[in-house]
JSON list of C-alpha atoms in Angstrom, two decimals:
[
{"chain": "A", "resi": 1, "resn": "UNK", "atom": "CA", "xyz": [-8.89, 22.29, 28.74]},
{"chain": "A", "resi": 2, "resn": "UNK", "atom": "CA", "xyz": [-10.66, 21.33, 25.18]},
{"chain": "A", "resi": 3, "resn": "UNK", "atom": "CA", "xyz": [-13.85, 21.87, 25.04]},
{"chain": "A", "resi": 4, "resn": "UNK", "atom": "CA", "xyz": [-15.69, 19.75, 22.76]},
{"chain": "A", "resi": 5, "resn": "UNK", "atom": "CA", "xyz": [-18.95, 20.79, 20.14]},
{"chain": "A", "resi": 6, "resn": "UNK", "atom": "CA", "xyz": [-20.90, 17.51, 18.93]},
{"chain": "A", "resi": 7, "resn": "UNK", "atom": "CA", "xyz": [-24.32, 17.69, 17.11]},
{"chain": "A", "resi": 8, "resn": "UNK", "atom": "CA", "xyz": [-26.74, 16.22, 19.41]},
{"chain": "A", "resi": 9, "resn": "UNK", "atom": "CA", "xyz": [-28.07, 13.88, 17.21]},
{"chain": "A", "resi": 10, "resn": "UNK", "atom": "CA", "xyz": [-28.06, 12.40, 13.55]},
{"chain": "A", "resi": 11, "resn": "UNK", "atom": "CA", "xyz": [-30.37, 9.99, 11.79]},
{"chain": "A", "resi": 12, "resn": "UNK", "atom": "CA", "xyz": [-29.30, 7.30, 8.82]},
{"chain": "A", "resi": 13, "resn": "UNK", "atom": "CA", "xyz": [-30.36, 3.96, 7.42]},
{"chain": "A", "resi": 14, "resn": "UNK", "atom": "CA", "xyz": [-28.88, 1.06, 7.18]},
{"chain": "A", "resi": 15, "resn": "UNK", "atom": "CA", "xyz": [-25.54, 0.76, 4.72]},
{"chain": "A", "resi": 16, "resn": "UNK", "atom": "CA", "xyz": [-24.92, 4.11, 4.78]},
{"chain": "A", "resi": 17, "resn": "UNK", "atom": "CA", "xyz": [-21.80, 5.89, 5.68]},
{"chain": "A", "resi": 18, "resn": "UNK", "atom": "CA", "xyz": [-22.13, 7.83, 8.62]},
{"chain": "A", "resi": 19, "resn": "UNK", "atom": "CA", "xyz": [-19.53, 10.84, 9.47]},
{"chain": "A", "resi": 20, "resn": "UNK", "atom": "CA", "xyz": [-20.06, 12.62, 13.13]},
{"chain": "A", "resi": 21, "resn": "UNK", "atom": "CA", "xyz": [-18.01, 15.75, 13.63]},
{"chain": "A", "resi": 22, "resn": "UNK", "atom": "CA", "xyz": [-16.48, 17.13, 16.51]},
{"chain": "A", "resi": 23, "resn": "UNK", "atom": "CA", "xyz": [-15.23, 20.43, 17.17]},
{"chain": "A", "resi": 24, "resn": "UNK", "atom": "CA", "xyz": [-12.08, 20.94, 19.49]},
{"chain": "A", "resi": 25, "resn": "UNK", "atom": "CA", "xyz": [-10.81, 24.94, 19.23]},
{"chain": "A", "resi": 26, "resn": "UNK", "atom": "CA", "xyz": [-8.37, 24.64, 21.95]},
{"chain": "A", "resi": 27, "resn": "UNK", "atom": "CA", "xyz": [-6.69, 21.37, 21.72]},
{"chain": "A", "resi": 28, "resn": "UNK", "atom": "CA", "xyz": [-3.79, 21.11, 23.39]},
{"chain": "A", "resi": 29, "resn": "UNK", "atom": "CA", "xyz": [-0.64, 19.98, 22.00]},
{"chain": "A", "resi": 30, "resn": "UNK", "atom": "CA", "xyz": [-0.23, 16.85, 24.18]},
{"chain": "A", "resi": 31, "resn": "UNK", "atom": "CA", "xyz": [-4.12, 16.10, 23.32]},
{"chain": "A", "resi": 32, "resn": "UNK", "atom": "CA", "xyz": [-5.44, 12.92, 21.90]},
{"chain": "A", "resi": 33, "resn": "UNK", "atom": "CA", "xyz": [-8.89, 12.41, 19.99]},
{"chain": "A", "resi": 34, "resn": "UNK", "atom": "CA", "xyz": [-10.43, 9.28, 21.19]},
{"chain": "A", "resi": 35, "resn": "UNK", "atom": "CA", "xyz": [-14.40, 8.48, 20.57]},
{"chain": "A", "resi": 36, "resn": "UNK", "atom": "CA", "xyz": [-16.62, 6.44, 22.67]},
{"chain": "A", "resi": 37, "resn": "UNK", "atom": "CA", "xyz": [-19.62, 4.58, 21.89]},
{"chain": "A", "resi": 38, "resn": "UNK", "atom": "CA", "xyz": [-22.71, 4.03, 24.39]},
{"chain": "A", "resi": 39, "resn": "UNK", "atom": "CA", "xyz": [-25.55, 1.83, 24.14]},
{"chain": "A", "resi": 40, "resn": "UNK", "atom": "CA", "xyz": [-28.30, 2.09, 26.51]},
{"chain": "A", "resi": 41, "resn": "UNK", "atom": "CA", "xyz": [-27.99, 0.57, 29.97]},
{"chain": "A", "resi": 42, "resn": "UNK", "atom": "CA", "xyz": [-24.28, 0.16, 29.27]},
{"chain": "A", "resi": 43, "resn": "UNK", "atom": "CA", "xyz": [-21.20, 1.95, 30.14]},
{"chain": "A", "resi": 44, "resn": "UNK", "atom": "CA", "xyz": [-19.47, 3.54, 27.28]},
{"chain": "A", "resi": 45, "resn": "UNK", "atom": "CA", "xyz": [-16.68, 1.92, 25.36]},
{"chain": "A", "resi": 46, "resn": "UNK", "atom": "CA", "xyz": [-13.78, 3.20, 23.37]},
{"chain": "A", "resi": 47, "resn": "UNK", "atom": "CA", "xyz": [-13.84, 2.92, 19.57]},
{"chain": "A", "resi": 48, "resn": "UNK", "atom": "CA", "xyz": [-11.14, 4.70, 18.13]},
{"chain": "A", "resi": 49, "resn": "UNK", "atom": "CA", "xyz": [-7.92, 7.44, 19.26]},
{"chain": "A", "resi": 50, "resn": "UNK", "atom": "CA", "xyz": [-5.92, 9.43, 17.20]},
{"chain": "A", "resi": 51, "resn": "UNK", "atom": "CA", "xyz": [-3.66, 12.00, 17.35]},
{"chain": "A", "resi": 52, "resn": "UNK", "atom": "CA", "xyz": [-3.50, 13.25, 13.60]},
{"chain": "A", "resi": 53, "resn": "UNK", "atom": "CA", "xyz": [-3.96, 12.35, 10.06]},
{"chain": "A", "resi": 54, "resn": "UNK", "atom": "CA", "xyz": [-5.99, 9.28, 9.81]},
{"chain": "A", "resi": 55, "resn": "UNK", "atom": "CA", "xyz": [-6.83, 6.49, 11.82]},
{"chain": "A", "resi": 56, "resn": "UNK", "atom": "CA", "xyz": [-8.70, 3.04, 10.73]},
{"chain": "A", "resi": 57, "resn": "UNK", "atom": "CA", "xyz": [-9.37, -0.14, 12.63]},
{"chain": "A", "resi": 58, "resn": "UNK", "atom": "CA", "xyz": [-11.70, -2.95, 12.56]},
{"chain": "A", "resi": 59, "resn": "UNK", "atom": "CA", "xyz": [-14.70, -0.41, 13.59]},
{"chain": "A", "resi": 60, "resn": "UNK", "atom": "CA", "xyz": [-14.25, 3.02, 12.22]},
{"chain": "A", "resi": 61, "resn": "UNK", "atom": "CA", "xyz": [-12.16, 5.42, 10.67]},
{"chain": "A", "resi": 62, "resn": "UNK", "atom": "CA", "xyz": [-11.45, 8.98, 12.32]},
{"chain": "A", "resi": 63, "resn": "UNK", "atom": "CA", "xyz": [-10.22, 11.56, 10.41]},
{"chain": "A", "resi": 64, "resn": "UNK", "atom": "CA", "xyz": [-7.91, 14.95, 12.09]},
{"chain": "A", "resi": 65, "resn": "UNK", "atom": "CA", "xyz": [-7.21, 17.48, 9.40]},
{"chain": "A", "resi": 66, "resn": "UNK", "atom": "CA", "xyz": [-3.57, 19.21, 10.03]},
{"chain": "A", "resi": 67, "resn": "UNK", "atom": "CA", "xyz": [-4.40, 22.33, 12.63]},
{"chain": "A", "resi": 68, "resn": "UNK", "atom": "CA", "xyz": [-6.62, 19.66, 14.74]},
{"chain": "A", "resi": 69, "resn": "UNK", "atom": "CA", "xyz": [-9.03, 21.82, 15.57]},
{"chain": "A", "resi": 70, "resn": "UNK", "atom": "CA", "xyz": [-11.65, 19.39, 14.37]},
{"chain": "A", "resi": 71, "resn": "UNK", "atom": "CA", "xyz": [-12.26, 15.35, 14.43]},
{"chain": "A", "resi": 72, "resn": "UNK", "atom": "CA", "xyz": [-14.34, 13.42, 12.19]},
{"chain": "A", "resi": 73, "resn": "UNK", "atom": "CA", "xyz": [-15.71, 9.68, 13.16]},
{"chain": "A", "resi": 74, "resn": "UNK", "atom": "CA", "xyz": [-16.41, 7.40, 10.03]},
{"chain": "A", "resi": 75, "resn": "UNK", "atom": "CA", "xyz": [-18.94, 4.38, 10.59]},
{"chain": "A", "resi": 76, "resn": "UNK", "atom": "CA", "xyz": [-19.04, 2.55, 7.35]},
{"chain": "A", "resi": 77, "resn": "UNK", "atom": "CA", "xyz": [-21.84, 0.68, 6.32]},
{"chain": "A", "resi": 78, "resn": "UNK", "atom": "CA", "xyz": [-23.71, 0.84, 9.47]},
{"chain": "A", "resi": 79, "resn": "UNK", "atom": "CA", "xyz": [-26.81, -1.38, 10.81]},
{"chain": "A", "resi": 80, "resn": "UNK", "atom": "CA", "xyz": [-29.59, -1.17, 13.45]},
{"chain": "A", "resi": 81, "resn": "UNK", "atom": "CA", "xyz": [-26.74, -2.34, 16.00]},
{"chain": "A", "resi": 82, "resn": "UNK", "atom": "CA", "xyz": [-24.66, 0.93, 15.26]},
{"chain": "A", "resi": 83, "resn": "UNK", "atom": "CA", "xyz": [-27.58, 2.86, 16.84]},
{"chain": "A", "resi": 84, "resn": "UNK", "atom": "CA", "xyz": [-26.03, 4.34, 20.23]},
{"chain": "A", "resi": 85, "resn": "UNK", "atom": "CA", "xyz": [-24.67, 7.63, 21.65]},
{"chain": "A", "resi": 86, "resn": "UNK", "atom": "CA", "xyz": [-21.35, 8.79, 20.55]},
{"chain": "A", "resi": 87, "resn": "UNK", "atom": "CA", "xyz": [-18.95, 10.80, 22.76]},
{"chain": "A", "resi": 88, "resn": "UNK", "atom": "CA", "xyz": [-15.74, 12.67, 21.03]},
{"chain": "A", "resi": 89, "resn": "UNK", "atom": "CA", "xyz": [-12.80, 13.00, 24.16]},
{"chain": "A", "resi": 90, "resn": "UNK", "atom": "CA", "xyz": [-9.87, 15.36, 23.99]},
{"chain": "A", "resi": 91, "resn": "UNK", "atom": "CA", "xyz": [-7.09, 15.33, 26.44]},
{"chain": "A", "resi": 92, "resn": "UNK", "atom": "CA", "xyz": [-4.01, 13.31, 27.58]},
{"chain": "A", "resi": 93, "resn": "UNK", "atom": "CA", "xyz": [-2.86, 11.51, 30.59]},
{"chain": "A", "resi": 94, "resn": "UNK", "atom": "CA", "xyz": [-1.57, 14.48, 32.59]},
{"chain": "A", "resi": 95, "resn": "UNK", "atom": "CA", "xyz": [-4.87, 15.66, 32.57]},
{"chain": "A", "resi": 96, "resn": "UNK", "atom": "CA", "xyz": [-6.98, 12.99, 33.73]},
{"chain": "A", "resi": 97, "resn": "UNK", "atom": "CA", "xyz": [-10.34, 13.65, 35.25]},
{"chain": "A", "resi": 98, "resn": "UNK", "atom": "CA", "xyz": [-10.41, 17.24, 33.23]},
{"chain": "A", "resi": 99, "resn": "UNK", "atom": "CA", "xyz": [-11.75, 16.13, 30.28]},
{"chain": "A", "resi": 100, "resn": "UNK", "atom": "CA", "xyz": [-15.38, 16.13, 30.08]},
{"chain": "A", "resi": 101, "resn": "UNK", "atom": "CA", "xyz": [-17.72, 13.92, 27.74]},
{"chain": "A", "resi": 102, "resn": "UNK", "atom": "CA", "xyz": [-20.27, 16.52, 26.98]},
{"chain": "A", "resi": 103, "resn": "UNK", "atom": "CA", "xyz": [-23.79, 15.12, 25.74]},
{"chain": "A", "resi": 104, "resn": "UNK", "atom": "CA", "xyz": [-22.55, 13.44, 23.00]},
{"chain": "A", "resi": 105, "resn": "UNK", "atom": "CA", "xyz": [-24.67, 12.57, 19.75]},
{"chain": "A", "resi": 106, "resn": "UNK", "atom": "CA", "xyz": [-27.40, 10.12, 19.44]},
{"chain": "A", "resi": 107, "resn": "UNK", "atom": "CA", "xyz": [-26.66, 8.36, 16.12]},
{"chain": "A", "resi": 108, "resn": "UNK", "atom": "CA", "xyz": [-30.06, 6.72, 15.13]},
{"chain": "A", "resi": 109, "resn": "UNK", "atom": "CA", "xyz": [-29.96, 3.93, 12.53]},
{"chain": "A", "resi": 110, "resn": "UNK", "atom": "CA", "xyz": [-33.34, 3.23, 10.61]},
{"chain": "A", "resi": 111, "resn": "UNK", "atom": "CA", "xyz": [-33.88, -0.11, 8.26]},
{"chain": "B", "resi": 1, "resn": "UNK", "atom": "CA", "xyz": [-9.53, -10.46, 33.19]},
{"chain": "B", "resi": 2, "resn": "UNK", "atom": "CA", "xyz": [-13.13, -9.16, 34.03]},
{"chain": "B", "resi": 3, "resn": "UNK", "atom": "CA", "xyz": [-12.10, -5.72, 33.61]},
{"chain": "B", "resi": 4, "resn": "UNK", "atom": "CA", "xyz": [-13.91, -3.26, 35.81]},
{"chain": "B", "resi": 5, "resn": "UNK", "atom": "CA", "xyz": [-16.86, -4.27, 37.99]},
{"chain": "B", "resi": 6, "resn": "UNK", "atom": "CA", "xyz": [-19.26, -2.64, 40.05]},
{"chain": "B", "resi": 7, "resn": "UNK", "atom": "CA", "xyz": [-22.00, -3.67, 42.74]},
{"chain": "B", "resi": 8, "resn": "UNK", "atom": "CA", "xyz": [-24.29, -3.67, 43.23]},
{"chain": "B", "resi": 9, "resn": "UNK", "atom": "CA", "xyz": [-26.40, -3.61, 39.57]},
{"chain": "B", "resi": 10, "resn": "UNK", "atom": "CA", "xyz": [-29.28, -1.45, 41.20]},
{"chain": "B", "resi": 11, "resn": "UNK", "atom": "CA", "xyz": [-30.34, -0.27, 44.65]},
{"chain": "B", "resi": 12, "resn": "UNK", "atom": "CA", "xyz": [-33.11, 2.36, 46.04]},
{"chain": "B", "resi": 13, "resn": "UNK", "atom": "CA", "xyz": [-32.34, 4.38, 49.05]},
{"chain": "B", "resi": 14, "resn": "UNK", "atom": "CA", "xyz": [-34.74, 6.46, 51.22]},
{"chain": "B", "resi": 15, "resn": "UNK", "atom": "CA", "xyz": [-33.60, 9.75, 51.56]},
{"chain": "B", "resi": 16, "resn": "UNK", "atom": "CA", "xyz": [-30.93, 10.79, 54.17]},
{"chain": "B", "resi": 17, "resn": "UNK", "atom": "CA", "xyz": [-29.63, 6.75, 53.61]},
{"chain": "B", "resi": 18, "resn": "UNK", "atom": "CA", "xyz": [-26.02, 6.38, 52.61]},
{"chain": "B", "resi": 19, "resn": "UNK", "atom": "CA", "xyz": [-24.17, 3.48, 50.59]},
{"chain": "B", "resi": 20, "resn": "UNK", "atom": "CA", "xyz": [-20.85, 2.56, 49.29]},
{"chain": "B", "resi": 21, "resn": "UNK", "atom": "CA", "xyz": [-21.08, 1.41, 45.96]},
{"chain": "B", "resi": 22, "resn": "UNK", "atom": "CA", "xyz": [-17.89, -0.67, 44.87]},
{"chain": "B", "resi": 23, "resn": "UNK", "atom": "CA", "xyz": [-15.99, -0.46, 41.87]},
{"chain": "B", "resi": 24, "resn": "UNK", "atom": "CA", "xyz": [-12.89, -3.45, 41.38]},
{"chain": "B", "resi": 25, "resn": "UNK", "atom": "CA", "xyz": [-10.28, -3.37, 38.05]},
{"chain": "B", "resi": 26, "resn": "UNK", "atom": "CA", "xyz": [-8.08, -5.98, 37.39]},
{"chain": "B", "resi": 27, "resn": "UNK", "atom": "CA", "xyz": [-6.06, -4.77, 34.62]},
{"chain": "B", "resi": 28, "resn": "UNK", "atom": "CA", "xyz": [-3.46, -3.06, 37.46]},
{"chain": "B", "resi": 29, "resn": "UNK", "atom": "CA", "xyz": [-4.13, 0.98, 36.25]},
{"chain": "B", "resi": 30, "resn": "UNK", "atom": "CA", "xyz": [-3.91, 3.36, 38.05]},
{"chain": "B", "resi": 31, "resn": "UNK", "atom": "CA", "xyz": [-6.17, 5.90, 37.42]},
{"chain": "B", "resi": 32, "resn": "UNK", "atom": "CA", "xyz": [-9.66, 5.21, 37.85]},
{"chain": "B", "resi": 33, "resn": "UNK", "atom": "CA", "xyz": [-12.90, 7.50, 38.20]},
{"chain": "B", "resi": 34, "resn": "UNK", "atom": "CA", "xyz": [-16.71, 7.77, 39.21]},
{"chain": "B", "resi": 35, "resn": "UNK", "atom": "CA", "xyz": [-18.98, 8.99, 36.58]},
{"chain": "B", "resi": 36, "resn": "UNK", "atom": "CA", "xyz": [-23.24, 9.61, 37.17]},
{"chain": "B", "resi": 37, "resn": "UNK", "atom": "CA", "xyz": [-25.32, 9.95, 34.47]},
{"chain": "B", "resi": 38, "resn": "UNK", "atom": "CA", "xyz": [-29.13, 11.03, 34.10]},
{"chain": "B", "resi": 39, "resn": "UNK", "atom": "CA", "xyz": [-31.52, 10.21, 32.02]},
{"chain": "B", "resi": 40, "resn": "UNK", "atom": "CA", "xyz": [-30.75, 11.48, 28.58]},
{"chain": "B", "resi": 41, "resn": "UNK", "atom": "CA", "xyz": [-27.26, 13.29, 29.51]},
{"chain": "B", "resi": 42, "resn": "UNK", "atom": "CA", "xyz": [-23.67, 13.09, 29.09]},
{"chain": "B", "resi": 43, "resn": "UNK", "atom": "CA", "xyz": [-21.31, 11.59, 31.82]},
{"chain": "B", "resi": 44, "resn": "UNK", "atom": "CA", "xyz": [-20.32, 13.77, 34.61]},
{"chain": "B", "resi": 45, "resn": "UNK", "atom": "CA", "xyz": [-17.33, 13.19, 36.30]},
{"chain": "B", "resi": 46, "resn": "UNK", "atom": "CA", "xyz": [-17.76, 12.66, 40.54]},
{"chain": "B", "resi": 47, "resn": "UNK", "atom": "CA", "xyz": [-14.10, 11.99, 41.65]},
{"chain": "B", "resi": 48, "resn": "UNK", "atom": "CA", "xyz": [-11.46, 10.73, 40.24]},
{"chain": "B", "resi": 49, "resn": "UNK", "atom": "CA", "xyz": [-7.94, 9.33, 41.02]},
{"chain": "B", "resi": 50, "resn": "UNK", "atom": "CA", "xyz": [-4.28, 9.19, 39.66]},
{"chain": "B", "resi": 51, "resn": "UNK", "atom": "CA", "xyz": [-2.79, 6.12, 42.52]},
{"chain": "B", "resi": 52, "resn": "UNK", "atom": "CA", "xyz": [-3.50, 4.35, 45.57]},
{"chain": "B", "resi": 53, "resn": "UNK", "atom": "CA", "xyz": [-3.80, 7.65, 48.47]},
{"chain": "B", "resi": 54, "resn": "UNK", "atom": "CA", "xyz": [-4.62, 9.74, 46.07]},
{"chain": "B", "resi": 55, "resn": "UNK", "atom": "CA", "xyz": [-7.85, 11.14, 44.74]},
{"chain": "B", "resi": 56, "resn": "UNK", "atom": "CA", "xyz": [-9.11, 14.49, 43.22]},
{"chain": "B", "resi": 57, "resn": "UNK", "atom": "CA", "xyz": [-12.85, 16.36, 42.63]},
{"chain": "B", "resi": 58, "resn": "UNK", "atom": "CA", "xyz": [-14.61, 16.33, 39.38]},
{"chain": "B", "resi": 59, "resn": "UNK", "atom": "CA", "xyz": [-17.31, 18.55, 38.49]},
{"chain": "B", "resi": 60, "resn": "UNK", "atom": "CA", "xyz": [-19.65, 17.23, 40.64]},
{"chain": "B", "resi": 61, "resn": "UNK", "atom": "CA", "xyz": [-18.30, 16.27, 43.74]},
{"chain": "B", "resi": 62, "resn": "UNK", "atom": "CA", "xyz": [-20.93, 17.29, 46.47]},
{"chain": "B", "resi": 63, "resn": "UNK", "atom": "CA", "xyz": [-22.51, 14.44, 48.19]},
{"chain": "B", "resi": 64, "resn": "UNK", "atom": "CA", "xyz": [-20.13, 12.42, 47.63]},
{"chain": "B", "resi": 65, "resn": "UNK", "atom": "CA", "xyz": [-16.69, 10.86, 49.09]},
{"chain": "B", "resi": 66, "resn": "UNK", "atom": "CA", "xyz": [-13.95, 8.48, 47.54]},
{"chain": "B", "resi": 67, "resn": "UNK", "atom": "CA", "xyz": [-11.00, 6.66, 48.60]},
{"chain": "B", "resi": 68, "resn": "UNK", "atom": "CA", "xyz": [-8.65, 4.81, 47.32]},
{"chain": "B", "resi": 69, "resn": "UNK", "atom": "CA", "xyz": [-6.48, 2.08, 49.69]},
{"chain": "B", "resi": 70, "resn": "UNK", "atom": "CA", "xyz": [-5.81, 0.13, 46.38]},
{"chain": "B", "resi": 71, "resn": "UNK", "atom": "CA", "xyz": [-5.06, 0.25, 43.13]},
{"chain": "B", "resi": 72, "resn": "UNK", "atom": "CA", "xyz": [-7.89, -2.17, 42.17]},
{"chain": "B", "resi": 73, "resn": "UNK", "atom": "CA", "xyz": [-10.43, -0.46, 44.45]},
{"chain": "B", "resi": 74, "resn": "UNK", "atom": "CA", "xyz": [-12.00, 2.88, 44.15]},
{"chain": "B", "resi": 75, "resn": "UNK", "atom": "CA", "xyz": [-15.21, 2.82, 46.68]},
{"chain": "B", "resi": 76, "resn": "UNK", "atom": "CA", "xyz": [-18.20, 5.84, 46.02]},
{"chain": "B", "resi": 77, "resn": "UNK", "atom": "CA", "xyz": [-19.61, 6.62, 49.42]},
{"chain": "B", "resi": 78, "resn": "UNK", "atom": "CA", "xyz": [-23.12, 8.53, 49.36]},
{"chain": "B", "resi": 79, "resn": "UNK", "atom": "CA", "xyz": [-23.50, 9.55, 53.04]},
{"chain": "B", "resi": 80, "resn": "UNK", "atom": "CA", "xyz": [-27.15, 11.52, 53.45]},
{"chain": "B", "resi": 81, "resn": "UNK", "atom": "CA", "xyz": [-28.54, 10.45, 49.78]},
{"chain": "B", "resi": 82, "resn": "UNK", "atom": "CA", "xyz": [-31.22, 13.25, 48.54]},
{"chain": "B", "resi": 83, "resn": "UNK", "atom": "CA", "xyz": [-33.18, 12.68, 44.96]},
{"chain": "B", "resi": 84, "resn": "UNK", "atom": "CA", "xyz": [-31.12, 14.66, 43.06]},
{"chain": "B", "resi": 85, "resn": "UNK", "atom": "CA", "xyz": [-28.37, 11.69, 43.62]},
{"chain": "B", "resi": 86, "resn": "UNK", "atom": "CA", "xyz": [-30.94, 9.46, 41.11]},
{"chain": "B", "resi": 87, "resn": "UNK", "atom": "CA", "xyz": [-28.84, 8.57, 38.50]},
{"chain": "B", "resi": 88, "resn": "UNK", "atom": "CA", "xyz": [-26.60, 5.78, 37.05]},
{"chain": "B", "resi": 89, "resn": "UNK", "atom": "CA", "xyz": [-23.06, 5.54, 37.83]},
{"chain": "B", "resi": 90, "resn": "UNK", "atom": "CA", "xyz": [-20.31, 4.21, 35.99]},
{"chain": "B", "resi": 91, "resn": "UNK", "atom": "CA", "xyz": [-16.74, 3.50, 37.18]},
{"chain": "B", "resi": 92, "resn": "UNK", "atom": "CA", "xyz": [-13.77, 3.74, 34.78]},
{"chain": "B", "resi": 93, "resn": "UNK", "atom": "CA", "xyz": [-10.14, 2.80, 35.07]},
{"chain": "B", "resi": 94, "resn": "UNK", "atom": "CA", "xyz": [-7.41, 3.71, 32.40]},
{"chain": "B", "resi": 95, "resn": "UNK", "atom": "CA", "xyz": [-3.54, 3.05, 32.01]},
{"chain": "B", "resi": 96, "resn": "UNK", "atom": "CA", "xyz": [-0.78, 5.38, 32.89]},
{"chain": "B", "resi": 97, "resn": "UNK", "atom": "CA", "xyz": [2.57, 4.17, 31.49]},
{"chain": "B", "resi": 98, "resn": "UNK", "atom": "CA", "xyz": [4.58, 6.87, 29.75]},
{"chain": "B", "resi": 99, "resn": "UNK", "atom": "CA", "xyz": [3.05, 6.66, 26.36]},
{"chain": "B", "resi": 100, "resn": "UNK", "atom": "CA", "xyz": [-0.72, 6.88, 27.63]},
{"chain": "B", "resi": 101, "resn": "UNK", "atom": "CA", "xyz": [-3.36, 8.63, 26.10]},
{"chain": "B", "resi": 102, "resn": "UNK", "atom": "CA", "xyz": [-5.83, 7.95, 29.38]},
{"chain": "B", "resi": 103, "resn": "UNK", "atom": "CA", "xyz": [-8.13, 5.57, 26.97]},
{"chain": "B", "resi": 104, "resn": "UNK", "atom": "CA", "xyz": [-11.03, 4.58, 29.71]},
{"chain": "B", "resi": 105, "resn": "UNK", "atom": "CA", "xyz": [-12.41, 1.41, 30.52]},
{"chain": "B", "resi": 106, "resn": "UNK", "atom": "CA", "xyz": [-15.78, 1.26, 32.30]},
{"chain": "B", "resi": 107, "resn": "UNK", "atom": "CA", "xyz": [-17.77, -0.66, 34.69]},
{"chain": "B", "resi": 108, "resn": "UNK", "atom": "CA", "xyz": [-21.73, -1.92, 33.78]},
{"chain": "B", "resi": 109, "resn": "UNK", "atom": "CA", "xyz": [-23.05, 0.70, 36.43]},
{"chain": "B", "resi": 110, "resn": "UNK", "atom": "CA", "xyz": [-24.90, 1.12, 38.93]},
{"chain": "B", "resi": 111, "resn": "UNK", "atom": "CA", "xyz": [-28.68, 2.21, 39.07]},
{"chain": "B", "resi": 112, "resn": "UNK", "atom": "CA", "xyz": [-29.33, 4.05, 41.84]},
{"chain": "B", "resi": 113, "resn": "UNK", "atom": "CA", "xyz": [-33.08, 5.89, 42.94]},
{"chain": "B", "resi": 114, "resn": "UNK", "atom": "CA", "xyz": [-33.22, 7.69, 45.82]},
{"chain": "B", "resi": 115, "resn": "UNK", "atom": "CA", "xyz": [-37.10, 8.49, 47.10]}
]
């Protein structure tokens, strides 16, 4: 089962681009990448999957270099509302309920 | 669709008191799970399951029981709460066609204190 390696936390201001890293050794072949977002007093909620390469939609980009091994979430230009706790997920359907959302890293947006 | 729900929003318990708290989806998926989270932590997964009759431990499945009659219901029964079962707990549900990559939809929570 991947095991996932976040930074626990990371600080910016507003406009900036903000790039959180994950760290996945022992992704599986079958494994997607898929990142959550978490404000307080919610439940989390996805932002972005991928498998390789790169991925953009409305929210973020997420970038999987070619072995996998590693995941990297893009916020562009973010604001006081991007501040939240951000989980990177690895796994697939067949193994649902093994994959774990660790502590995940509290992404702290200052004016 | 509202998605997945949960009730109730909040509740304290004495200790040694048990509860169900419910947890509805009505997007038809079939998996669905029970999360708790403390203060300042990750999620931690409680039970989980893959169809109606069918359920499966997490990591932290002691004190807790699950069942699943449904496929839109997935019930968390706490039967002797104790204060290490303070915590908030979030239901999720995700797809399983043959294509899935087990993307998870969750509930609002639940806030529970036990004293």
């Amino acid at each position: 089962l991947a095991k996932t390696t976040q930074p626990i936390s990371m600080d910016s201001y507003e406009g900036q681009e903000v790039n959180i890293t994950c760290s996945h050794n022992n992704i599986a072949t079958n494994d997607y990448i898929t990142w959550y977002q978490q404000f307080p007093s919610q439940g989390p909620r996805f932002i972005i999957q991928g498998y390789k390469t790169k991925v953009t939609n409305e929210v973020a980009s997420l970038f999987i270099p070619a072995d996998r091994k590693s995941s990297t979430l893009s916020l562009p230009r973010v604001s006081l509302s991007d501040t939240a706790v951000y989980y990177c997920l690895v796994g697939d359907i067949t193994n649902a309920g093994k994959s774990t959302f660790g502590d995940g890293t509290t992404l702290t947006v200052k004016p | 669709n509202a998605g997945v729900t949960q009730t109730p929003k909040f509740r304290i318990l004495k200790i040694g008191q048990s509860m169900t708290l419910q947890c509805t989806q009505d997007m038809n998926h079939n998996y669905m799970y029970w999360y708790r989270q403390d203060p300042g932590m990750g999620l931690k997964l409680i039970y989980y399951s893959v169809g109606a009759g069918i359920t499966d431990k997490g990591e932290v499945p002691n004190g807790y029981n699950v069942s699943r009659s449904t496929t839109e219901d997935f019930p968390l029964r706490l039967e002797l709460a104790a204060p290490s079962q303070t915590s908030v707990y979030f239901c999720a549900s995700s797809y399983s066609g043959a294509s899935s990559t087990d993307t998870q939809y969750f509930g609002p929570g639940t806030r529970l204190t036990v004293l």
